[in-house]
Tab-separated table of C-alpha atoms and ligand atoms in Angstrom:
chain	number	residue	atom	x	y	z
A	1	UNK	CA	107.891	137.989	158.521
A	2	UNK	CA	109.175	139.278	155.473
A	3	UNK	CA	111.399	137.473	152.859
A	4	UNK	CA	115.128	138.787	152.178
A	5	UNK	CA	115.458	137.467	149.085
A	6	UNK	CA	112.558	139.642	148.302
A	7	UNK	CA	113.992	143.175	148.360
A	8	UNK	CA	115.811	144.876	146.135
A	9	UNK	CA	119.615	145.080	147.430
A	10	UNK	CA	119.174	148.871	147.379
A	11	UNK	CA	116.589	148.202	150.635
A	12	UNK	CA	118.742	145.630	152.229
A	13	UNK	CA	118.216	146.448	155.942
A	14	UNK	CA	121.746	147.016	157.077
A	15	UNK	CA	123.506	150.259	155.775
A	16	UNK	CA	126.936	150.747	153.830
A	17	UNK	CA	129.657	148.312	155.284
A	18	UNK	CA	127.260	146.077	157.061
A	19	UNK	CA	124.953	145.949	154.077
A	20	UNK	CA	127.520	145.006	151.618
A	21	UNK	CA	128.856	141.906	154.226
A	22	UNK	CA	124.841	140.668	154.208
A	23	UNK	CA	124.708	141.001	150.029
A	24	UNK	CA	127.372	139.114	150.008
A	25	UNK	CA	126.692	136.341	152.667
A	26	UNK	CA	123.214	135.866	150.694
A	27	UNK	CA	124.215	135.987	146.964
A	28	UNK	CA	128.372	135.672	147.017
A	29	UNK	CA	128.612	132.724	149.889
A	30	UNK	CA	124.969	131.572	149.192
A	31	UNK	CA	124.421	130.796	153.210
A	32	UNK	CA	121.146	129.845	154.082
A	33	UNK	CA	120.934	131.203	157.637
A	34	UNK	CA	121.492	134.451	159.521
A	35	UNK	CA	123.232	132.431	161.786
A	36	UNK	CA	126.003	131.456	159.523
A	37	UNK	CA	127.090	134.952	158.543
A	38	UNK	CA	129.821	134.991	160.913
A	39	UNK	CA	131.182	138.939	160.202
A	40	UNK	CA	128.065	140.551	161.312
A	41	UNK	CA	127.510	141.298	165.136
A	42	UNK	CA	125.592	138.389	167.319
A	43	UNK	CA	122.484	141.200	168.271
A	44	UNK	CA	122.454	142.646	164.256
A	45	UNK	CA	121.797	139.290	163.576
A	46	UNK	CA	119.369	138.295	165.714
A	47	UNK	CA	117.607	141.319	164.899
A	48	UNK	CA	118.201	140.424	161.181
A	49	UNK	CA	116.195	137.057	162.333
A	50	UNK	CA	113.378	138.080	164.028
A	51	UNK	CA	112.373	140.535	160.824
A	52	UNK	CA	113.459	137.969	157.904
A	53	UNK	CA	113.215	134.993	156.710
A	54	UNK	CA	115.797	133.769	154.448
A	55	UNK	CA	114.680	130.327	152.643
A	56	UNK	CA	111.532	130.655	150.669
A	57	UNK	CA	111.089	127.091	150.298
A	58	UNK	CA	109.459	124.026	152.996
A	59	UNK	CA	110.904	121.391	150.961
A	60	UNK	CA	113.194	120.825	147.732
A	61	UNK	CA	113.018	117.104	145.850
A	62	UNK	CA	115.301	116.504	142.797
A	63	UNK	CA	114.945	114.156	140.302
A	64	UNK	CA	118.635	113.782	138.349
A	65	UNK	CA	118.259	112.981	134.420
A	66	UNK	CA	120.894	110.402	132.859
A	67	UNK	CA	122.222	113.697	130.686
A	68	UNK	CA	123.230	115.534	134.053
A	69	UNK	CA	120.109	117.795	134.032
A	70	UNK	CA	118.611	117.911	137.171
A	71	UNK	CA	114.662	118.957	138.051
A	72	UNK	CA	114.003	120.526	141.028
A	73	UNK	CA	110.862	120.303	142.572
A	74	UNK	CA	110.419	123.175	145.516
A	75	UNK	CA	107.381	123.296	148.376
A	76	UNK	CA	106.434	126.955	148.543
A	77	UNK	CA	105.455	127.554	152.388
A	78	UNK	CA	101.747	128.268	151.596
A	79	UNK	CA	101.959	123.862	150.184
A	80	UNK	CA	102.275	124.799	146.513
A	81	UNK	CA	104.660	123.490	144.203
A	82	UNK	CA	106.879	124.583	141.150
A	83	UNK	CA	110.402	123.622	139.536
A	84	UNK	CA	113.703	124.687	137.997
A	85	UNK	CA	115.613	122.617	136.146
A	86	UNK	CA	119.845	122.907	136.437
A	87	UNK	CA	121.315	122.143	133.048
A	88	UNK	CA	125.364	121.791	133.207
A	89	UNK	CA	126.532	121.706	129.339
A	90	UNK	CA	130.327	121.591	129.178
A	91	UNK	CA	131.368	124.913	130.808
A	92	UNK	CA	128.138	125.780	130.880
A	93	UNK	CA	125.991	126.041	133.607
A	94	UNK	CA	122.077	127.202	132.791
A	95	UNK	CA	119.374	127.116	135.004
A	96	UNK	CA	115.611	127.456	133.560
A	97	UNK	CA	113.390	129.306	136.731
A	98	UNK	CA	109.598	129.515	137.197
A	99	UNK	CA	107.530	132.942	137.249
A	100	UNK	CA	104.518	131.192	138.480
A	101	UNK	CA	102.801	128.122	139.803
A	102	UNK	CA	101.439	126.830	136.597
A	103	UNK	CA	100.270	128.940	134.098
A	104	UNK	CA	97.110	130.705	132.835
A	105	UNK	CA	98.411	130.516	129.171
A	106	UNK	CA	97.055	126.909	128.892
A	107	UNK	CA	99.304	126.019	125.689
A	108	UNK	CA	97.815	122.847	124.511
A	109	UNK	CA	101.369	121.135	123.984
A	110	UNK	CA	102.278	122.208	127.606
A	111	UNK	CA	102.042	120.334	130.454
A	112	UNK	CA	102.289	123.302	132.875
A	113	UNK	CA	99.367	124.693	130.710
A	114	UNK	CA	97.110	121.688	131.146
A	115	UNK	CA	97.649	122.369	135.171
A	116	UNK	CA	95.677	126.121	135.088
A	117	UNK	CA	97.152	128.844	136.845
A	118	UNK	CA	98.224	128.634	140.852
A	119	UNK	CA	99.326	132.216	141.677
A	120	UNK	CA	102.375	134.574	140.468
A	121	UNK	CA	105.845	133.711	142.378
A	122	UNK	CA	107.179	136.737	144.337
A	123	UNK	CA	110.388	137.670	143.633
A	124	UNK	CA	112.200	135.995	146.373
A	125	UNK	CA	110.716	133.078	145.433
A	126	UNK	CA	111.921	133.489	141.856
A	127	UNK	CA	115.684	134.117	142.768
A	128	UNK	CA	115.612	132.051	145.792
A	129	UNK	CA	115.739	128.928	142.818
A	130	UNK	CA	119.127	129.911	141.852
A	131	UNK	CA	120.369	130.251	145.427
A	132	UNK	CA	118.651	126.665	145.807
A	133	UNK	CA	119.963	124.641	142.457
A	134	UNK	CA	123.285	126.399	143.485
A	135	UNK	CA	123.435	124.960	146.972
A	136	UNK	CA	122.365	121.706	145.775
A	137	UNK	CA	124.555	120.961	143.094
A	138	UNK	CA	127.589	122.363	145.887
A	139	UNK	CA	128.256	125.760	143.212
A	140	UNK	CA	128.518	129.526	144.302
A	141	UNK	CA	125.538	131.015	143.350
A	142	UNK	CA	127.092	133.190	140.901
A	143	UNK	CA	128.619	130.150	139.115
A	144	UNK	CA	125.165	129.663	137.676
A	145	UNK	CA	126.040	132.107	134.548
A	146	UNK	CA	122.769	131.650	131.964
A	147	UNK	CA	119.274	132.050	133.332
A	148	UNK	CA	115.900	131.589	131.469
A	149	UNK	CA	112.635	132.326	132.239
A	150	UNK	CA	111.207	129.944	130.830
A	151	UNK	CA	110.181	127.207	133.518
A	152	UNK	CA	106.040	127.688	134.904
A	153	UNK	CA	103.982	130.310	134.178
A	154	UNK	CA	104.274	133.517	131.458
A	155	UNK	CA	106.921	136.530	132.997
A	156	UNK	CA	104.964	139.006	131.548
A	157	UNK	CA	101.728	138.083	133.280
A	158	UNK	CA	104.086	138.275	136.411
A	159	UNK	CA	105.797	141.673	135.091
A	160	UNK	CA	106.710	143.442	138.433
A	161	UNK	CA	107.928	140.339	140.391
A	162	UNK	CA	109.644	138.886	137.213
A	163	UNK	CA	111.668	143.069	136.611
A	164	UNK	CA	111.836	142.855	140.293
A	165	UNK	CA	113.892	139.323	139.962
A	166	UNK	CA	115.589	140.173	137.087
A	167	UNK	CA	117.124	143.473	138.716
A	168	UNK	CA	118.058	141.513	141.671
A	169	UNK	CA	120.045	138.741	139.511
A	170	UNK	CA	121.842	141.845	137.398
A	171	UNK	CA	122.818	143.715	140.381
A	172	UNK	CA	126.228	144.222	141.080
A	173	UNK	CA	126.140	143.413	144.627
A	174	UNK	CA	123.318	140.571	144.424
A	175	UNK	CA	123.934	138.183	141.312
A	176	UNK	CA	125.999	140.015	139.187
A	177	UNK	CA	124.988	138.228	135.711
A	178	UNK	CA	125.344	139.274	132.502
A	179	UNK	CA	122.493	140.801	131.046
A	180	UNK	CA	123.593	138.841	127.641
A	181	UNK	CA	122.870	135.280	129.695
A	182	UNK	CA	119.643	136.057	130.694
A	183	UNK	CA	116.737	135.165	128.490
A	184	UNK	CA	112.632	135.982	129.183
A	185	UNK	CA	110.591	133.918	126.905
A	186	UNK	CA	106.914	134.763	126.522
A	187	UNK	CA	103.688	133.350	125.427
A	188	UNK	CA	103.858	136.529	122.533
A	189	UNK	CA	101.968	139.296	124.458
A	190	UNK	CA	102.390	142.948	122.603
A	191	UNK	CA	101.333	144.626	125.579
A	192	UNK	CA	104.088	143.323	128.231
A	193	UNK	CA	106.946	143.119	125.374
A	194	UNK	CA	106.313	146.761	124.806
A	195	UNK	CA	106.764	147.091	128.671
A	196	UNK	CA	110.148	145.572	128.570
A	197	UNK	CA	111.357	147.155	125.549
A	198	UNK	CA	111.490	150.540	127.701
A	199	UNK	CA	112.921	148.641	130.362
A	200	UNK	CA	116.095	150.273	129.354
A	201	UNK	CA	118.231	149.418	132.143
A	202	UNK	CA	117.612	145.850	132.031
A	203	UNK	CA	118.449	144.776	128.444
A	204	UNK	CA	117.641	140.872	128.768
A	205	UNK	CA	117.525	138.943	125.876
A	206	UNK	CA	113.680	138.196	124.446
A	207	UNK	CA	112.334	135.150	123.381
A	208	UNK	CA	108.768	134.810	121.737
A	209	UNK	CA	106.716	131.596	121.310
A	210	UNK	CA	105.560	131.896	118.335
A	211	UNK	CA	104.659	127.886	117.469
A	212	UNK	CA	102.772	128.885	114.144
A	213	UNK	CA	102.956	131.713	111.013
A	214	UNK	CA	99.132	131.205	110.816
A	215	UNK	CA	96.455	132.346	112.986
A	216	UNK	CA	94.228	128.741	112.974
A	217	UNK	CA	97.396	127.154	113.316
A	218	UNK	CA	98.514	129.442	115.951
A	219	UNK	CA	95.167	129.389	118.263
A	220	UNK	CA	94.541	125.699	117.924
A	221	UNK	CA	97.658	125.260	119.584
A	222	UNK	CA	97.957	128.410	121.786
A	223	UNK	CA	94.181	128.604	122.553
A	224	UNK	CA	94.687	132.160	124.760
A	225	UNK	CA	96.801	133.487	121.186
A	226	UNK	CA	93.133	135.012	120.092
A	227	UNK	CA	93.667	137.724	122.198
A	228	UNK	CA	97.101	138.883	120.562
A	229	UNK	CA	97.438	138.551	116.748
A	230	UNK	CA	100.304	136.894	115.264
A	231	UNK	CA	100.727	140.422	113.156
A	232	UNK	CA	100.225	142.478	116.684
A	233	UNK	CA	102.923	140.294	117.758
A	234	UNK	CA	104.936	141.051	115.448
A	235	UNK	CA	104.720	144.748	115.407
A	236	UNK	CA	106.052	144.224	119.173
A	237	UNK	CA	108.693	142.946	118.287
A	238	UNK	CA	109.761	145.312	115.583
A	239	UNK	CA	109.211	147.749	117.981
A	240	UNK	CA	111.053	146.058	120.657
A	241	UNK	CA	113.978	145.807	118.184
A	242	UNK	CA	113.641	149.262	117.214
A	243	UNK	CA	113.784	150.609	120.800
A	244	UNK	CA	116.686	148.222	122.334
A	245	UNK	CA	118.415	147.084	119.022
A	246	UNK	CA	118.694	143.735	119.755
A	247	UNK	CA	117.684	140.394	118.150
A	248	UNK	CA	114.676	138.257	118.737
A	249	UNK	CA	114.527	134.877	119.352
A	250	UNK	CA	111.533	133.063	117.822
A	251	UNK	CA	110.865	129.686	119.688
A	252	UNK	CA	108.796	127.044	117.421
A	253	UNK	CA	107.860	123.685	119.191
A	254	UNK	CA	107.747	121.268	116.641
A	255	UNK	CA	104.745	119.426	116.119
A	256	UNK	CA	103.999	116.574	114.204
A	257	UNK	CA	101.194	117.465	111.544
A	258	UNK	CA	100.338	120.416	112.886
A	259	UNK	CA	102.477	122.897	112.603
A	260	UNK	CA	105.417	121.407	110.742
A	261	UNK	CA	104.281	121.710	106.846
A	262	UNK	CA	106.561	123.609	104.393
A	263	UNK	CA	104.463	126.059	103.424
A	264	UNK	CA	104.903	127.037	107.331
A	265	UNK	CA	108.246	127.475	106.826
A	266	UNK	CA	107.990	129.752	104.094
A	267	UNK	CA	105.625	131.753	106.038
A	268	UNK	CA	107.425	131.888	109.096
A	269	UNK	CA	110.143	133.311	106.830
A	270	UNK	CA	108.162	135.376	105.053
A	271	UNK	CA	107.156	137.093	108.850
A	272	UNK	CA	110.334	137.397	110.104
A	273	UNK	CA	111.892	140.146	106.801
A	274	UNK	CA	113.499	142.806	107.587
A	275	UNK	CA	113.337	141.892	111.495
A	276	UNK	CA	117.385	140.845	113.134
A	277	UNK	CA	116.010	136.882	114.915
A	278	UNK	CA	117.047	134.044	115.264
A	279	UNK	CA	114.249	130.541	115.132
A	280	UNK	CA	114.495	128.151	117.737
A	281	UNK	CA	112.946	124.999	116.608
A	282	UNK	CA	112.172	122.659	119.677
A	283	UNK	CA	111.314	119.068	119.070
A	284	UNK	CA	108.398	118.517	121.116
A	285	UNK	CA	108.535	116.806	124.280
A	286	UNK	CA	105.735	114.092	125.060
A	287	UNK	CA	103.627	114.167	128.550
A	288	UNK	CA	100.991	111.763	129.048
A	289	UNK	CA	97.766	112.748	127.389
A	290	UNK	CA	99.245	115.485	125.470
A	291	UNK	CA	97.442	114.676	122.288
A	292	UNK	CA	100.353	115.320	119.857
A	293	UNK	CA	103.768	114.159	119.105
A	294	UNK	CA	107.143	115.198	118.132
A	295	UNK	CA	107.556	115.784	114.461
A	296	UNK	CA	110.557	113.143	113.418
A	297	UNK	CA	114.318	114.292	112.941
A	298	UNK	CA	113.900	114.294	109.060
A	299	UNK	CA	110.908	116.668	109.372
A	300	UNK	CA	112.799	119.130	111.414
A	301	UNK	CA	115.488	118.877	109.530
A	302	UNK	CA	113.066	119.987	106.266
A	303	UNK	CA	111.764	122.091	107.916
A	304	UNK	CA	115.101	123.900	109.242
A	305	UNK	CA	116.397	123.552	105.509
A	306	UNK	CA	113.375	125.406	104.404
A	307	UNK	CA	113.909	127.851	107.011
A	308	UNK	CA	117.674	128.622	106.145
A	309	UNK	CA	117.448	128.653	102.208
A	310	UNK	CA	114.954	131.850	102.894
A	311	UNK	CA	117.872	133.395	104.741
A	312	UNK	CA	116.588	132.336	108.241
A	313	UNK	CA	118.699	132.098	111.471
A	314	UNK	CA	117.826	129.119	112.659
A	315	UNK	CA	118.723	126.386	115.259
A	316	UNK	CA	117.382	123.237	116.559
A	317	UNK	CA	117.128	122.781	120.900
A	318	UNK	CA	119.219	120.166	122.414
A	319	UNK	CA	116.236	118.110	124.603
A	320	UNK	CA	117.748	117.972	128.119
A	321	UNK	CA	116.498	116.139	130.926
A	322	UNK	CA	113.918	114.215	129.149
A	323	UNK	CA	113.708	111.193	131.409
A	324	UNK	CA	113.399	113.552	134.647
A	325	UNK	CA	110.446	114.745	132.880
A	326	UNK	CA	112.003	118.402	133.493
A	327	UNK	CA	112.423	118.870	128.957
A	328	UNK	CA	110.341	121.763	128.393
A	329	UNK	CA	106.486	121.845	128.307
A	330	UNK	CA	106.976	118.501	130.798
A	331	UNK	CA	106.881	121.079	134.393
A	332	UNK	CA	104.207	119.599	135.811
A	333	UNK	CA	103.660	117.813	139.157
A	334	UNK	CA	102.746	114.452	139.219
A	335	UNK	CA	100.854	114.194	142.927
A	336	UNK	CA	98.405	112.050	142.546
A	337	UNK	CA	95.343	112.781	144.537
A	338	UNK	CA	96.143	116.551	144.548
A	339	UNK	CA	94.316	118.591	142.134
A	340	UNK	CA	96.707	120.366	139.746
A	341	UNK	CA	98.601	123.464	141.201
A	342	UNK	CA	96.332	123.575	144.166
A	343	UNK	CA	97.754	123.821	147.885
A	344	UNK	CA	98.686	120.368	148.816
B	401	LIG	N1	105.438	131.119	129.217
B	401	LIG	C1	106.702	131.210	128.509
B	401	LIG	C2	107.697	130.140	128.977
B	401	LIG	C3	107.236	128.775	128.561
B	401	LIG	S1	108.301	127.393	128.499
B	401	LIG	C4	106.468	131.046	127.025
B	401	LIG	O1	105.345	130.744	126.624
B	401	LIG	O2	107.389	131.275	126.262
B	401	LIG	C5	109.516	127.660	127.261
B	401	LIG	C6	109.213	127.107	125.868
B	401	LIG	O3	108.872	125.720	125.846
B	401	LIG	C7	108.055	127.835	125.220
B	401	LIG	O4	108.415	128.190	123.912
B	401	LIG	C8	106.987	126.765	125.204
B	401	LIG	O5	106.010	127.006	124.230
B	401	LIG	C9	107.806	125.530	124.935
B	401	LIG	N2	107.105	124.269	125.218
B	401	LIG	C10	106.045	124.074	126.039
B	401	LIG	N3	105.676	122.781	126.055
B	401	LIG	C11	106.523	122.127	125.234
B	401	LIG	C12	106.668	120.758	124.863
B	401	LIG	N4	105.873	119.808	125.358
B	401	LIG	N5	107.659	120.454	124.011
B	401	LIG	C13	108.501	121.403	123.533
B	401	LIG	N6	108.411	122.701	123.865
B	401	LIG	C14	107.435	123.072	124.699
């Protein structure tokens, strides 16, 4: 049986009228079952049922944070497990999906990382989240405005299932965002931002996680970052900027010692001439075992100072959902007994 939520609404199995009522059952009403979509004809349903499945998920667990983030934990059917998090902010609602269960990337700040890589998420499974977070917290699916990719896993290991998803949430007749509210943020890969930057009907918003304007900075931290130079990176991303004219976002997870020095700042800035970005600093969020800590608010604050009198764009993360350990770099599952990202 194949999943719905998988196809592309241009192969949506019904034609014209008919297809149009599903599209909008599945991604306008956000029903769950073939059963409920009450328009379409009692055998075109059935016959919708015995080809599809709708839900990609065995089981969804959510663990609400006391700042109205909520994690949710979803059962894949083959017994694996990965998250979203839901993060309302004002009239803002954001939701942060997965690409992949766990991640090959093995960031040494990252709690996903220390977990290894589980396997790539199919598309379904990637949009099926919003449908999911949207049904839980009693939204319409398109009320969930600003998506990241930035839960499990790295997008642009992922690339056809993650373009796939992304099409489907821009779509008209599926999700309808905004191609301004949707972010991908990557591990820094030259190769796959290249990809993306002739992706010229999709437009999304790029983030890179950069962490370090030094290449033994950079690979201590980001031990797979050996592969792509920081100055490879960067000539991605002025060539991402030249192609799609659009800003960059630099993520930087601040680390205490490590990667938080002034003369970082300088170089950062120093990296980032004559490119249109912005710097996300990130204080770091703790996991058990992580082996490094948050620098303190009076270090980030430095080091954003440092940042800004070079003429940097800069800007410090709100930490949500913290104490639902669903912050990011804390996507991890705690199971204990199971071995980390394997089949349960
Ligand atoms: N694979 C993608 C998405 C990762 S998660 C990427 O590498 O960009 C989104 C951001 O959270 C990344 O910038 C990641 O480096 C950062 N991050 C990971 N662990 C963190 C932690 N413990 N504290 C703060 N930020 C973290």
């Amino acid at each position: 049986m194949q999943l719905l939520l998988d196809l592309h609404p241009d192969q949506y199995p019904l034609d014209g009228f008919r297809r149009r009522q599903l599209l909008e059952w599945v991604f306008v009403q956000g029903v769950g079952t073939f059963d409920a979509m009450t328009n379409l004809p009692a055998d075109v349903r059935a016959d919708l049922a015995a080809r599809f499945t709708m839900n990609p998920f065995r089981e969804i667990e959510t663990v609400r944070s006391a700042d109205g983030s909520v994690k949710y934990l979803f059962t894949l059917h083959d017994g694996r497990q990965m998250e979203a998090v839901y993060m309302p902010y004002l009239d803002r609602k954001t939701i942060c999906v997965s690409t992949m269960v766990g991640c090959p990337a093995k960031c040494a700040f990252c709690a996903t990382g220390a977990m290894g890589f589980g396997r790539n998420l199919t598309p379904g499974e990637i949009v099926g989240q919003i449908l999911a977070v949207a049904g839980g917290e009693g939204l319409a699916p398109r009320e969930l405005r600003n998506l990241v990719f930035m839960g499990m896993g790295e997008p642009l290991l992922n690339y056809d299932h993650t373009m796939q998803a992304a099409r489907i949430l821009l779509h008209p007749q599926a999700l309808g965002m905004s191609k301004r509210r949707v972010t991908l943020s990557t591990v820094g890969l030259p190769k796959g931002i290249r990809r993306l930057a002739a992706e010229d009907d999709l437009g999304i918003k790029l983030a890179i996680s950069l962490h370090a304007p030094d290449e033994e900075t950079r690979q201590r931290i980001i031990p797979t970052g050996h592969r792509n130079s920081i100055a490879e990176i960067m000539a991605s991303a002025r060539e991402y900027q030249a192609v799609t004219g659009r800003r960059v976002t630099f993520e930087y997870s601040m680390l205490r010692g490590v990667n938080d020095h002034l003369w970082q700042a300088e170089e950062l800035a120093g990296l980032l001439r004559g490119l249109v970005s912005h710097v996300n600093l990130i204080p770091m969020n703790p996991w058990d075992g992580s082996g490094f800590e948050s620098s303190t608010e009076e270090e980030i604050q430095a080091f954003y100072d440092a940042l800004e009198a070079r003429g940097v764009d800069v800007s410090v993360r709100r930490s949500r959902g913290k104490d639902a350990g669903a912050a990011c770099g804390q996507l991890a599952l705690k199971r204990p007994g199971a071995a980390a990202g394997a089949p349960a």
